[in-house]
mmCIF file of C-alpha atoms in Angstrom:
data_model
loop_
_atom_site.group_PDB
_atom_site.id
_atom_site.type_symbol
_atom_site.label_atom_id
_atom_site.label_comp_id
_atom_site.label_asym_id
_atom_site.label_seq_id
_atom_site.Cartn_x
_atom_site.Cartn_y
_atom_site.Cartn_z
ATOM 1 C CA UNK A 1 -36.862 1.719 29.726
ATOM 2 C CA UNK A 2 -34.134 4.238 30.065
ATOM 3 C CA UNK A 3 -33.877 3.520 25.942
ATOM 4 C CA UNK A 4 -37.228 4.316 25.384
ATOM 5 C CA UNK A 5 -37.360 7.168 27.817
ATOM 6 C CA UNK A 6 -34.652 8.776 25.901
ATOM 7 C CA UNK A 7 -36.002 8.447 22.189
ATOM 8 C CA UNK A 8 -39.090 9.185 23.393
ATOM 9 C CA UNK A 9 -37.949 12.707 24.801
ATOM 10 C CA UNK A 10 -35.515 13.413 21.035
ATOM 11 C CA UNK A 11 -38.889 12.636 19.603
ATOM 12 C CA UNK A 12 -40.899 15.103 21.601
ATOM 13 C CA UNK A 13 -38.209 17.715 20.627
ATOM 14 C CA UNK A 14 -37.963 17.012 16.911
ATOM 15 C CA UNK A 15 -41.893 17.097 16.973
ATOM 16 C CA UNK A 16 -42.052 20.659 18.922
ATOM 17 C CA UNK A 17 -39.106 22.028 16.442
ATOM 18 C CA UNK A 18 -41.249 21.210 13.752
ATOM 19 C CA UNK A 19 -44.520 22.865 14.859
ATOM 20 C CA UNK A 20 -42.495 26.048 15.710
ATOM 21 C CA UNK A 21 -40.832 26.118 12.376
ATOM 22 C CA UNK A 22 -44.793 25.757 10.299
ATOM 23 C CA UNK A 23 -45.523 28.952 12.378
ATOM 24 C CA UNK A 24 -42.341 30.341 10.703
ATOM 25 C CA UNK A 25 -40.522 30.399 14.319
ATOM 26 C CA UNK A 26 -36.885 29.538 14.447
ATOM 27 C CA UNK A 27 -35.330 26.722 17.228
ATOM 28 C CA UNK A 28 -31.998 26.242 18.016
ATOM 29 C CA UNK A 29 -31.486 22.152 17.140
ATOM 30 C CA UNK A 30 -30.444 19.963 19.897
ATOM 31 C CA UNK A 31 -26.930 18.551 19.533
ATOM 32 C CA UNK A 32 -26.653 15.180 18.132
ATOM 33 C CA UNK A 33 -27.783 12.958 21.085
ATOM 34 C CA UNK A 34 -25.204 9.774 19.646
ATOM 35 C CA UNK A 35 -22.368 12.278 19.547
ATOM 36 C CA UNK A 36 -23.059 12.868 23.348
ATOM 37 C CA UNK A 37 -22.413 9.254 24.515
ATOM 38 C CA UNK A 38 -18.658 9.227 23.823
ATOM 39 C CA UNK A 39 -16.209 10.238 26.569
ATOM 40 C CA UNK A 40 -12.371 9.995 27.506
ATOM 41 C CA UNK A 41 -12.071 7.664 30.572
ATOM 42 C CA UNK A 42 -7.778 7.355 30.423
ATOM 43 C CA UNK A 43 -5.310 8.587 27.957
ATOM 44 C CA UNK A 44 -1.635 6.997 28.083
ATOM 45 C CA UNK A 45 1.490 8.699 25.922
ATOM 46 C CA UNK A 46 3.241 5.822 23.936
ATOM 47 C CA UNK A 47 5.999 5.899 22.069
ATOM 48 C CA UNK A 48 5.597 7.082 18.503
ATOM 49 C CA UNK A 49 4.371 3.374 16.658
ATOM 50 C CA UNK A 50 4.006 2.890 13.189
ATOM 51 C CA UNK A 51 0.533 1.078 12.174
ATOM 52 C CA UNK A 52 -1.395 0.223 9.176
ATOM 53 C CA UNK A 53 -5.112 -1.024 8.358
ATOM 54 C CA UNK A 54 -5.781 -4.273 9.251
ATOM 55 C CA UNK A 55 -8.525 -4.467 6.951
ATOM 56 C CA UNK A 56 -10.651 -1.492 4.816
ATOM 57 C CA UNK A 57 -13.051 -1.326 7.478
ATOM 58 C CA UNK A 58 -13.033 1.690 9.985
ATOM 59 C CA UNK A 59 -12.604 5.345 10.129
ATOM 60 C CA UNK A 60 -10.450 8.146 11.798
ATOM 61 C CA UNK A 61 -12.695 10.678 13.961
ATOM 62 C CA UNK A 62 -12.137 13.229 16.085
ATOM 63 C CA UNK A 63 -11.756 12.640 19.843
ATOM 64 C CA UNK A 64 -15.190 13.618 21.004
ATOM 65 C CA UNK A 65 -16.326 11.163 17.829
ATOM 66 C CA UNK A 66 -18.812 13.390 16.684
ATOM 67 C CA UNK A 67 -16.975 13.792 13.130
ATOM 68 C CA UNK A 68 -15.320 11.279 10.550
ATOM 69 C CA UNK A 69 -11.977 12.815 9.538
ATOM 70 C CA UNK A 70 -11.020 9.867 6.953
ATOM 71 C CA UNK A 71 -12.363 6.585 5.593
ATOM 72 C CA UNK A 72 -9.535 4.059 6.360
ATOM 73 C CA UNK A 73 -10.513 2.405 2.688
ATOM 74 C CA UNK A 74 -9.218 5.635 1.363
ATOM 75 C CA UNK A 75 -5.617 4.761 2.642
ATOM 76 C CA UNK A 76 -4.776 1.276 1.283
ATOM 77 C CA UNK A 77 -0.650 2.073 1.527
ATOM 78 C CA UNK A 78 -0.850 4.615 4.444
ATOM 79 C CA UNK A 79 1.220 4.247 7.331
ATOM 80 C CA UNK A 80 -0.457 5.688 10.531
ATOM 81 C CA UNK A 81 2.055 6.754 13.617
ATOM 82 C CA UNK A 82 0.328 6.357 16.955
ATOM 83 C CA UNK A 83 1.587 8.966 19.869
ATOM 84 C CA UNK A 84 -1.605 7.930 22.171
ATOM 85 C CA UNK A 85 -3.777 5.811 23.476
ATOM 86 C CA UNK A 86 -7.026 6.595 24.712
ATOM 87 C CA UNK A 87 -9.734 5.113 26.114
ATOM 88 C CA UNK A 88 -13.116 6.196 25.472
ATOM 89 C CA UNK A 89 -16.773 5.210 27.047
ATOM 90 C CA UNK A 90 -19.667 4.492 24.543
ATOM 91 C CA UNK A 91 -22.456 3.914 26.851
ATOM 92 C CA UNK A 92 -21.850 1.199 28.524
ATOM 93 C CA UNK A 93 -19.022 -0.414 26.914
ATOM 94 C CA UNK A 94 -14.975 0.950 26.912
ATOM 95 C CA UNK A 95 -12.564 0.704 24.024
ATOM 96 C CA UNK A 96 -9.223 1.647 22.985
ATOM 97 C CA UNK A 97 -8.544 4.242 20.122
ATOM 98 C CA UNK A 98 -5.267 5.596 19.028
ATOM 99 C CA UNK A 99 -4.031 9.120 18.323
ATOM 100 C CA UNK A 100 -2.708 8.677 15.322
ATOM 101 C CA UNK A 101 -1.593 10.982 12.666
ATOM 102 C CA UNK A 102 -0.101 9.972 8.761
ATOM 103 C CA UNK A 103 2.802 10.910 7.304
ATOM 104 C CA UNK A 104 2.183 13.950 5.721
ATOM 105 C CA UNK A 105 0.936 15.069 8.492
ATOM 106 C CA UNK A 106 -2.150 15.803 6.655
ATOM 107 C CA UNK A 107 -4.709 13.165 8.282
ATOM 108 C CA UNK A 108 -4.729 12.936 12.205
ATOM 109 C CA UNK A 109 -7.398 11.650 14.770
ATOM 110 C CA UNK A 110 -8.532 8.196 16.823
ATOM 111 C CA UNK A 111 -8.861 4.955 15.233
ATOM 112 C CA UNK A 112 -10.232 2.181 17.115
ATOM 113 C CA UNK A 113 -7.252 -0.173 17.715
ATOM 114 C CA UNK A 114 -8.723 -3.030 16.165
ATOM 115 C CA UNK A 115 -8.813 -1.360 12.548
ATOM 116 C CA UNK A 116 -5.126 -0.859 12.869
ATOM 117 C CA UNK A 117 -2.083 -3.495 12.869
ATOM 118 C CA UNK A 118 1.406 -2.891 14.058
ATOM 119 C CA UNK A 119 4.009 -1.951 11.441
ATOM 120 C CA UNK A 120 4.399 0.082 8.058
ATOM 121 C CA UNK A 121 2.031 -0.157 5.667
ATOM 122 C CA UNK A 122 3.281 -2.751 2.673
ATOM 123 C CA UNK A 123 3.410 -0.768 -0.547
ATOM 124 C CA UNK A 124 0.113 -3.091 -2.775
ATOM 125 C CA UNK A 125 -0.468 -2.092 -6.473
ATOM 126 C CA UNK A 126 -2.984 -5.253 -6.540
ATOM 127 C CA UNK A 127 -4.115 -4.333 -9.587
ATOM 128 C CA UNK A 128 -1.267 -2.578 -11.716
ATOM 129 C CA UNK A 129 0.896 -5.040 -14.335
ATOM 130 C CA UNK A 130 4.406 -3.598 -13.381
ATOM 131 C CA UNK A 131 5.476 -1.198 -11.615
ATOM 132 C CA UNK A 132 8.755 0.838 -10.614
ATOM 133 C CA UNK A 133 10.049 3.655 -8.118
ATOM 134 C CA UNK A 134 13.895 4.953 -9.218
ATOM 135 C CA UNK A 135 15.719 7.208 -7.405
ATOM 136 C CA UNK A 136 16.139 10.031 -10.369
ATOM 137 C CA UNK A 137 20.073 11.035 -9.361
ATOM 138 C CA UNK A 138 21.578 7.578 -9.303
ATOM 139 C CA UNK A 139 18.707 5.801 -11.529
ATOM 140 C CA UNK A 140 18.804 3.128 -8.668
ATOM 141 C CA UNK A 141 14.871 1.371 -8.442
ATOM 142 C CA UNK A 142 14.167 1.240 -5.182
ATOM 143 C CA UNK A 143 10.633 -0.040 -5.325
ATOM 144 C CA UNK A 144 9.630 -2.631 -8.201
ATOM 145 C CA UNK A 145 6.547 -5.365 -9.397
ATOM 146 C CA UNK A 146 7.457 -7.074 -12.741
ATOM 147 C CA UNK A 147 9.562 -3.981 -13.711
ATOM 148 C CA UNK A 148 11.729 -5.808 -16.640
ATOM 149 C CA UNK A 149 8.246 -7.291 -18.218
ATOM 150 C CA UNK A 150 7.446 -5.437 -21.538
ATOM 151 C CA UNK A 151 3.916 -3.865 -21.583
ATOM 152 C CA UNK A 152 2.028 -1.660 -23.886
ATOM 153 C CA UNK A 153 2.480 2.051 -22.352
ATOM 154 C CA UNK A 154 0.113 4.593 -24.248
ATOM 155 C CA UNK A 155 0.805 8.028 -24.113
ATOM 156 C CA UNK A 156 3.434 7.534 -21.808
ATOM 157 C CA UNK A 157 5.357 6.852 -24.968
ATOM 158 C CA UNK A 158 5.183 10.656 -25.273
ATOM 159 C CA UNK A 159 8.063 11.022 -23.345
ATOM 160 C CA UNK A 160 10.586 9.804 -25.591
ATOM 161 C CA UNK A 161 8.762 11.760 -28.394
ATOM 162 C CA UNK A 162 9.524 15.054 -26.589
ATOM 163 C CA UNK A 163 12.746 14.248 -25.576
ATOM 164 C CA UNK A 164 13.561 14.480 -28.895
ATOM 165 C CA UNK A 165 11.909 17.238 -29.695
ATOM 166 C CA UNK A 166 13.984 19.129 -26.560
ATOM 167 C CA UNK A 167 17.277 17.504 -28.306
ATOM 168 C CA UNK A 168 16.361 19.311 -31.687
ATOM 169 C CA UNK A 169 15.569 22.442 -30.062
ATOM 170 C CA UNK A 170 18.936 22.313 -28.187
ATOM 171 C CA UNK A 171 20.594 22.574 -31.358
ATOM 172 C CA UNK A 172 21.231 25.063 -33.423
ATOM 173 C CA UNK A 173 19.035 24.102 -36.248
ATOM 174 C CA UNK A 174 15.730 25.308 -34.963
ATOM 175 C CA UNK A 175 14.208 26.997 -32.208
ATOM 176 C CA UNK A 176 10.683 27.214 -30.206
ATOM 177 C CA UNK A 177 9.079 29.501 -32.787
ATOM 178 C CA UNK A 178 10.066 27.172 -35.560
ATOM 179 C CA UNK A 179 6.892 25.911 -37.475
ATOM 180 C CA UNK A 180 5.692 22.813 -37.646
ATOM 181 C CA UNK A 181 3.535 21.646 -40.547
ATOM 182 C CA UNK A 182 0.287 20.390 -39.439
ATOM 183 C CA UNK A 183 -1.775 20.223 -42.554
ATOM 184 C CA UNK A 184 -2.045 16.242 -43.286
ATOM 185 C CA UNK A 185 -5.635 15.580 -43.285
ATOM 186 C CA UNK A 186 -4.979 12.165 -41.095
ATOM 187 C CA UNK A 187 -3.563 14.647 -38.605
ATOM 188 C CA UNK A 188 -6.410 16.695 -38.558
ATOM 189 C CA UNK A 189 -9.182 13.731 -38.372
ATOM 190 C CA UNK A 190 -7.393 12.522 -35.198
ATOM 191 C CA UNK A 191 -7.562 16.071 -33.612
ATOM 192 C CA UNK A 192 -11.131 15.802 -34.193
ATOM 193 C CA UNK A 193 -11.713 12.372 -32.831
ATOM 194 C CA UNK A 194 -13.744 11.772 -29.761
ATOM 195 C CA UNK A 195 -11.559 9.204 -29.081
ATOM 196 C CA UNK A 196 -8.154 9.989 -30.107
ATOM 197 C CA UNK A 197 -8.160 14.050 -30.190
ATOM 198 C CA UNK A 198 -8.080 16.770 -27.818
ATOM 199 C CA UNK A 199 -6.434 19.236 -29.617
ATOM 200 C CA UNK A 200 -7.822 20.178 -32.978
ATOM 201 C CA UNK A 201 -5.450 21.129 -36.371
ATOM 202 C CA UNK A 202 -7.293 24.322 -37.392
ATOM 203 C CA UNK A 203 -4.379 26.288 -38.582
ATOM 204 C CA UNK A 204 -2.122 24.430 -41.042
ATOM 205 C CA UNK A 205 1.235 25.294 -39.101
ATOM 206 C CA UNK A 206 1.726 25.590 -35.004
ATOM 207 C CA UNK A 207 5.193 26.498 -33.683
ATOM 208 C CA UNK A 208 6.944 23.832 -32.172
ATOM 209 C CA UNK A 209 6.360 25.585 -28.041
ATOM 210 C CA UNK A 210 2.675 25.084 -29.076
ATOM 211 C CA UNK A 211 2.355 21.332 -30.517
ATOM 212 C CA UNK A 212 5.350 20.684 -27.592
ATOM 213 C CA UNK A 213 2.254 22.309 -24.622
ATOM 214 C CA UNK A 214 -0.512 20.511 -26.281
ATOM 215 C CA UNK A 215 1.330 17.173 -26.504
ATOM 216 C CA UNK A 216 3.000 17.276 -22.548
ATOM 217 C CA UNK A 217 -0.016 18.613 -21.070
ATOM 218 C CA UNK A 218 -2.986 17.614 -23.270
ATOM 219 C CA UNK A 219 -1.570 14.643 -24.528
ATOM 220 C CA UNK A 220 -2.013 15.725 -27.920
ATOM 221 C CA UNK A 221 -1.998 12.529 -30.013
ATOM 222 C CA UNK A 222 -1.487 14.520 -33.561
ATOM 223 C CA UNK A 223 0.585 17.195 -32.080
ATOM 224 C CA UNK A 224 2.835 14.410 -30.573
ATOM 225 C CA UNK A 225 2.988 12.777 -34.460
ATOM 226 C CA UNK A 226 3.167 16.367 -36.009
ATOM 227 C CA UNK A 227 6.622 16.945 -33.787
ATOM 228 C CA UNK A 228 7.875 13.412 -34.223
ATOM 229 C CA UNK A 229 7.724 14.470 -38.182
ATOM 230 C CA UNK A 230 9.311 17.829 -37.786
ATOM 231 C CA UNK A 231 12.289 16.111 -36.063
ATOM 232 C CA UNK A 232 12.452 13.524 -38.897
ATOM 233 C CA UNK A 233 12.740 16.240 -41.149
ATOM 234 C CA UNK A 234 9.102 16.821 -42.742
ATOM 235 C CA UNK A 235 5.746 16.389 -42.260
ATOM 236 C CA UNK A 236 4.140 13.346 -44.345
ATOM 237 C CA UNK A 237 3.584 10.019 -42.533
ATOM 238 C CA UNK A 238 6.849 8.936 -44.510
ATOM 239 C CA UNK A 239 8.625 11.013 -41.992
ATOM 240 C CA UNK A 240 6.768 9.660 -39.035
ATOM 241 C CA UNK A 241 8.087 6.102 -40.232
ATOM 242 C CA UNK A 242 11.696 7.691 -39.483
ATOM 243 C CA UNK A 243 11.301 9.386 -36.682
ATOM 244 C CA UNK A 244 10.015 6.068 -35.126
ATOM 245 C CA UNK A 245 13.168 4.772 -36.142
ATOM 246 C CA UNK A 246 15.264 7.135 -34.059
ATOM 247 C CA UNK A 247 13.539 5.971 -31.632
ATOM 248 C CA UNK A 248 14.526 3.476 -31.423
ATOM 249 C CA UNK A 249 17.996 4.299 -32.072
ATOM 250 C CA UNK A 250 17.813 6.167 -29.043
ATOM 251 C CA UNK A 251 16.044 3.602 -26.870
ATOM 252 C CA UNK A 252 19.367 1.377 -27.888
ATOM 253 C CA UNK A 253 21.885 4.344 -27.322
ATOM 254 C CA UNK A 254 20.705 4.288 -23.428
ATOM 255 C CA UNK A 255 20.884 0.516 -23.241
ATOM 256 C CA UNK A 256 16.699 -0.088 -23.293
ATOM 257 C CA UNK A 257 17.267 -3.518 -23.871
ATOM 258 C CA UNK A 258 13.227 -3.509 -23.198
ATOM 259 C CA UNK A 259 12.102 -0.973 -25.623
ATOM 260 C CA UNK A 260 10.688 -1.433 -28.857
ATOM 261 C CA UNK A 261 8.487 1.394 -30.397
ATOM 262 C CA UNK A 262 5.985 1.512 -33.281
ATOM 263 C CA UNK A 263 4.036 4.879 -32.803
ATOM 264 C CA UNK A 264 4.821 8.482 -31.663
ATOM 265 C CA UNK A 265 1.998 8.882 -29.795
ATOM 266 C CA UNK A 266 1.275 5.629 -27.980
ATOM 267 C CA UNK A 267 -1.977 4.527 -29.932
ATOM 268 C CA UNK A 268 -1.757 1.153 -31.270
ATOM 269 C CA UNK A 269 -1.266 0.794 -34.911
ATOM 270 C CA UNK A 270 -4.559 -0.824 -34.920
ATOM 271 C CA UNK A 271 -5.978 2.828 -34.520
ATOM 272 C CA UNK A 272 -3.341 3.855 -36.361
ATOM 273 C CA UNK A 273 -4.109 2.529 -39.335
ATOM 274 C CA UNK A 274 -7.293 4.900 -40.072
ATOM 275 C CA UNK A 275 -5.587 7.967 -40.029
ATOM 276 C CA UNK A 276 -2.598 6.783 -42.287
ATOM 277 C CA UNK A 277 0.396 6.265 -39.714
ATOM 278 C CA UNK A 278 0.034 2.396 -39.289
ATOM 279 C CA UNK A 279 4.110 1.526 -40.224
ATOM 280 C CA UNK A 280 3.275 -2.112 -39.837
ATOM 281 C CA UNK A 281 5.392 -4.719 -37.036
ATOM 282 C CA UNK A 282 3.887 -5.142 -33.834
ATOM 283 C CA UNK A 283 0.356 -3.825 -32.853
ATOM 284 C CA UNK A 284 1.993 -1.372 -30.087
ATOM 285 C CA UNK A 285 4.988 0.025 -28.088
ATOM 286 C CA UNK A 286 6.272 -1.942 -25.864
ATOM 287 C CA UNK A 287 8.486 -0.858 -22.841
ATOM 288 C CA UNK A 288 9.273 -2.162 -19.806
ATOM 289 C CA UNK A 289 8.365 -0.313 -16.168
ATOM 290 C CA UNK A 290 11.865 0.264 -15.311
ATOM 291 C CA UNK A 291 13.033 1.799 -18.754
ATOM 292 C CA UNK A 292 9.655 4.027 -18.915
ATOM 293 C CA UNK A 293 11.421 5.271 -15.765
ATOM 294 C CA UNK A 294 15.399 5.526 -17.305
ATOM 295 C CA UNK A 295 13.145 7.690 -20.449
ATOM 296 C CA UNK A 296 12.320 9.573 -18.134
ATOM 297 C CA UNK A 297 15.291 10.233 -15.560
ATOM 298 C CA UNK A 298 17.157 11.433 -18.837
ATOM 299 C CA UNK A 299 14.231 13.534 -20.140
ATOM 300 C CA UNK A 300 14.418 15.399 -16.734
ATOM 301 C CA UNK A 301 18.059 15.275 -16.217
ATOM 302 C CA UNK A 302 18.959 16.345 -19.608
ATOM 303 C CA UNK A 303 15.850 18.949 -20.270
ATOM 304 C CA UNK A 304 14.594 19.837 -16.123
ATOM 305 C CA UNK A 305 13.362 22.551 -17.625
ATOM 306 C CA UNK A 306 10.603 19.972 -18.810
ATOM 307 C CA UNK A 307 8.769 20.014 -15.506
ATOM 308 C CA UNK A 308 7.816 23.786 -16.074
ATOM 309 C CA UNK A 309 5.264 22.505 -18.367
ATOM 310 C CA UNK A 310 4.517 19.375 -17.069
ATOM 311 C CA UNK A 311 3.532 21.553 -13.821
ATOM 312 C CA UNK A 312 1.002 23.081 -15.324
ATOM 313 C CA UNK A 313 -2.885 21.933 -14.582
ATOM 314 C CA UNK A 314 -3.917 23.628 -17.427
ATOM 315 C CA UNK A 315 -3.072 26.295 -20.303
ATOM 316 C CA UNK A 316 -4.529 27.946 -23.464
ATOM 317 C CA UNK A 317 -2.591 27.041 -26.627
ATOM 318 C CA UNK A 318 -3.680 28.763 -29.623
ATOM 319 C CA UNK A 319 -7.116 29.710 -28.387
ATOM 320 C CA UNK A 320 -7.882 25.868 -27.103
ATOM 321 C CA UNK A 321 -7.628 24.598 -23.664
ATOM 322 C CA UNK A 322 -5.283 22.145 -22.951
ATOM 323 C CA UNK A 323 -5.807 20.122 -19.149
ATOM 324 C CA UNK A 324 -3.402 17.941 -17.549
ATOM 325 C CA UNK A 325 -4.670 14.539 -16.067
ATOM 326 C CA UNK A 326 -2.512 14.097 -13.555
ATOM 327 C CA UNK A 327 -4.817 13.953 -10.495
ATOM 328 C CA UNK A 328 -1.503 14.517 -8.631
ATOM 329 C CA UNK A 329 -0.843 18.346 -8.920
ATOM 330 C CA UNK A 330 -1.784 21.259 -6.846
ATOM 331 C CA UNK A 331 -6.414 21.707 -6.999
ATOM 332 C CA UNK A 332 -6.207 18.133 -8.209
ATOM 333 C CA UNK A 333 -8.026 15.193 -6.426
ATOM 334 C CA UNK A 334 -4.894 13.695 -5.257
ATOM 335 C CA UNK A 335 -2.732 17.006 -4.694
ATOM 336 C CA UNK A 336 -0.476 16.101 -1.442
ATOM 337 C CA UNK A 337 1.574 19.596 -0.984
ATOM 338 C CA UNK A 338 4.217 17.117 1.142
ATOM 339 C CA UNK A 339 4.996 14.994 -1.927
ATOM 340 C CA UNK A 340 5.773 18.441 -4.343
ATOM 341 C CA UNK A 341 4.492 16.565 -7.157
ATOM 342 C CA UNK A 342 5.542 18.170 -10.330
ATOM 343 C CA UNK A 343 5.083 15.613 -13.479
ATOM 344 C CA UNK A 344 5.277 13.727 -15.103
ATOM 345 C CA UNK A 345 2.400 12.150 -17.939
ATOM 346 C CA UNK A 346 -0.729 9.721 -17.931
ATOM 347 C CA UNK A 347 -1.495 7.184 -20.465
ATOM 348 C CA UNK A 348 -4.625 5.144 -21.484
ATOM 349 C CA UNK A 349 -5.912 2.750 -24.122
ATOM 350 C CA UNK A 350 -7.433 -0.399 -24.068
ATOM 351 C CA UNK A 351 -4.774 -2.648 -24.194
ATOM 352 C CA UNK A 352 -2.627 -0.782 -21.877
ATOM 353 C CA UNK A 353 -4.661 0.121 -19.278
ATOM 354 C CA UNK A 354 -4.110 3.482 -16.956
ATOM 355 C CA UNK A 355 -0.104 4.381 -17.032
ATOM 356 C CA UNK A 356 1.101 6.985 -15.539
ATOM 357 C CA UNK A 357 4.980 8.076 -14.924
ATOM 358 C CA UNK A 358 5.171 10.709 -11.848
ATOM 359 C CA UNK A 359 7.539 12.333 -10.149
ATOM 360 C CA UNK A 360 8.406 14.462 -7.372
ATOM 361 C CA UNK A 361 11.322 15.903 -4.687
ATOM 362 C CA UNK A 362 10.493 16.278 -1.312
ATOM 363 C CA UNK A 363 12.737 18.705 0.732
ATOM 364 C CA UNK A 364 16.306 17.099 1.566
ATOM 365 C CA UNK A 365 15.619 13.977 -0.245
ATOM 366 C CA UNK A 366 16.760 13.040 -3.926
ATOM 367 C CA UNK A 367 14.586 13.392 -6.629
ATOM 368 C CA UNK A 368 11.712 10.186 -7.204
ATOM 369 C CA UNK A 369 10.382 8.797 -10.413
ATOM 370 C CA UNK A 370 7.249 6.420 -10.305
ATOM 371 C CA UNK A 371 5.881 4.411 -12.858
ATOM 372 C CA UNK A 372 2.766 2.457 -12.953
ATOM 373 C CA UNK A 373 1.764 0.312 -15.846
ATOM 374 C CA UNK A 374 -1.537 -1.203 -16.761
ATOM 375 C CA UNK A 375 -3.660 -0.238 -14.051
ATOM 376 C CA UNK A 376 -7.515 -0.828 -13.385
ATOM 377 C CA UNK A 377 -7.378 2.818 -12.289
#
């Protein structure tokens, strides 16, 4: 009765709010009745204990449990540190939350002890091919799932492109206002494509700081073959054809005994093949996880200078906005300010899935590379 009683009387209020309001009076909502059933009965200090989800189930509220705070399902590898435990009243039945708090520092409320289990959180990638973390100053992998296994990488290939690029620069034969041909019509139909472009060839010459922006932060698929050209030394798919070839020479220089490359952009030369820049051999780059992540612990120890750019979410080059995919920056969905994410690239095509190569230094700690190849997402 004491059920009905109390329905009965929200019922009666909800009713009366709603005549006042269709005479155009205002009334001051009750709170929400649910929200008034939970209350504190014991709280105990523990030590600080490291949990994880026991399952995706559950959420973290605050202590009156009148607001959700997090979905645990949003936190697959997050490890939870418990400093109390609390036991709260729900009508007539007690149970026993934790304080708990991730971290970052970021996330921190109750969780019903049942949705948690005791230790860290194992690091899953259920989905992802390979994967690798390296420490960045001693190129040590610290982290790895079928890291030595060869895999199609996209634009992640992009990397060794541009660390070319960096190497020509360096020298004393050209210089970030050099120009850069960009009048091959193949080049120009892929800037156009919905699939493949991004960045459009209207001019018939960008400086090399401009193709170098589009293809780090846009992912410029004809800038990326327009600069691989310009290193080669000219600007006809004959030239791409070499440039692939050093490579590849530099791929064996640092020992990428995994690392075979066809294309200076990452498409496949399936796709290539339309636009003029098929060279023939295998269909598409293939690298493994852990020398994605040496290309790029040399691109950023040789040229740091790189992450500037790669920073950036985006930038107008040449009158067209260029964006940055990587969901990992600052405004981004992703963006954890304790990580200090600052690169590194994303990559997708069919065959290769989502790639992405990230990296990051928190304060006091060496410098982290990740890699993730052929993911679902």
């Amino acid at each position: 009765m004491a059920h009905i009683s109390k329905r009965f009387t929200r019922n009666m209020i909800l009713m009366v709010a709603g005549m006042l309001s269709m005479l155009g009076l205002t009334v001051l909502q009750p709170a929400n009745v649910s929200a008034q059933t939970y209350s504190v009965v014991s709280t105990t200090s523990m030590t600080k204990t490291a949990y994880h989800r026991s399952s995706a189930k559950g959420a973290v509220f605050n202590l009156a449990h009148t607001k959700k705070l997090a979905n645990l399902k949003n936190y697959p590898n997050t490890t939870w540190y418990a400093s109390k435990k609390v036991t709260l009243k729900h009508g007539s039945t007690k149970a026993i939350y934790y304080q708990v708090k991730n971290g970052a520092g970021t996330v921190s409320g109750y969780v019903w002890h049942s949705y948690l289990t005791k230790g860290k959180s194992p690091l899953t990638l259920t989905d992802a091919k390979a994967a690798v973390a390296m420490d960045a100053k001693t190129g040590k992998v610290i982290w790895s799932k079928n890291e030595n296994t060869p895999r199609a990488i996209a634009s992640v290939t992009k990397l060794m492109t541009l660390y070319l690029v960096l190497q020509k620069v360096a020298g004393k034969s050209a210089t970030w206002n050099s120009k850069v041909t960009t009048s091959y019509s193949g080049l120009k139909s892929m800037g156009s494509s919905s699939v493949y472009g991004g960045f459009k060839f209207t001019k018939n010459s960008y400086t090399v700081k401009q193709l170098y922006d589009a293809a780090l932060i846009d992912s410029s698929n004809n800038a990326a073959i327009a600069l691989g050209q310009w290193v080669a030394g000219g600007s006809t798919p004959t030239y791409n054809k070499k440039f692939i070839k050093l490579m590849n020479a530099q791929a064996k220089k640092w020992h990428l005994g995994r690392a075979s490359f066809v294309s200076a952009n990452g498409m496949e030369q399936s796709a290539l093949k339309g636009y003029g820049y098929s060279i023939g051999g295998a269909n598409a780059n293939l690298v493994s996880a852990k020398d994605v992540a040496l290309i790029a612990k040399h691109l950023i120890t040789d040229y740091p200078t790189v992450l500037k750019t790669s920073s950036i979410g985006s930038l107008k080059v040449s009158g067209q906005l260029c964006y940055n995919y990587n969901n990992l920056l600052p405004g981004r969905k992703y963006y954890n300010s304790a990580l200090k994410v600052d690169g590194l690239k994303t990559g997708y095509t069919d065959l290769a899935g989502y790639c992405f190569v990230g990296t990051g230094q928190k304060s006091g700690h060496d410098r982290l590379i990740t890699v993730v190849l052929h993911d679902a997402d």
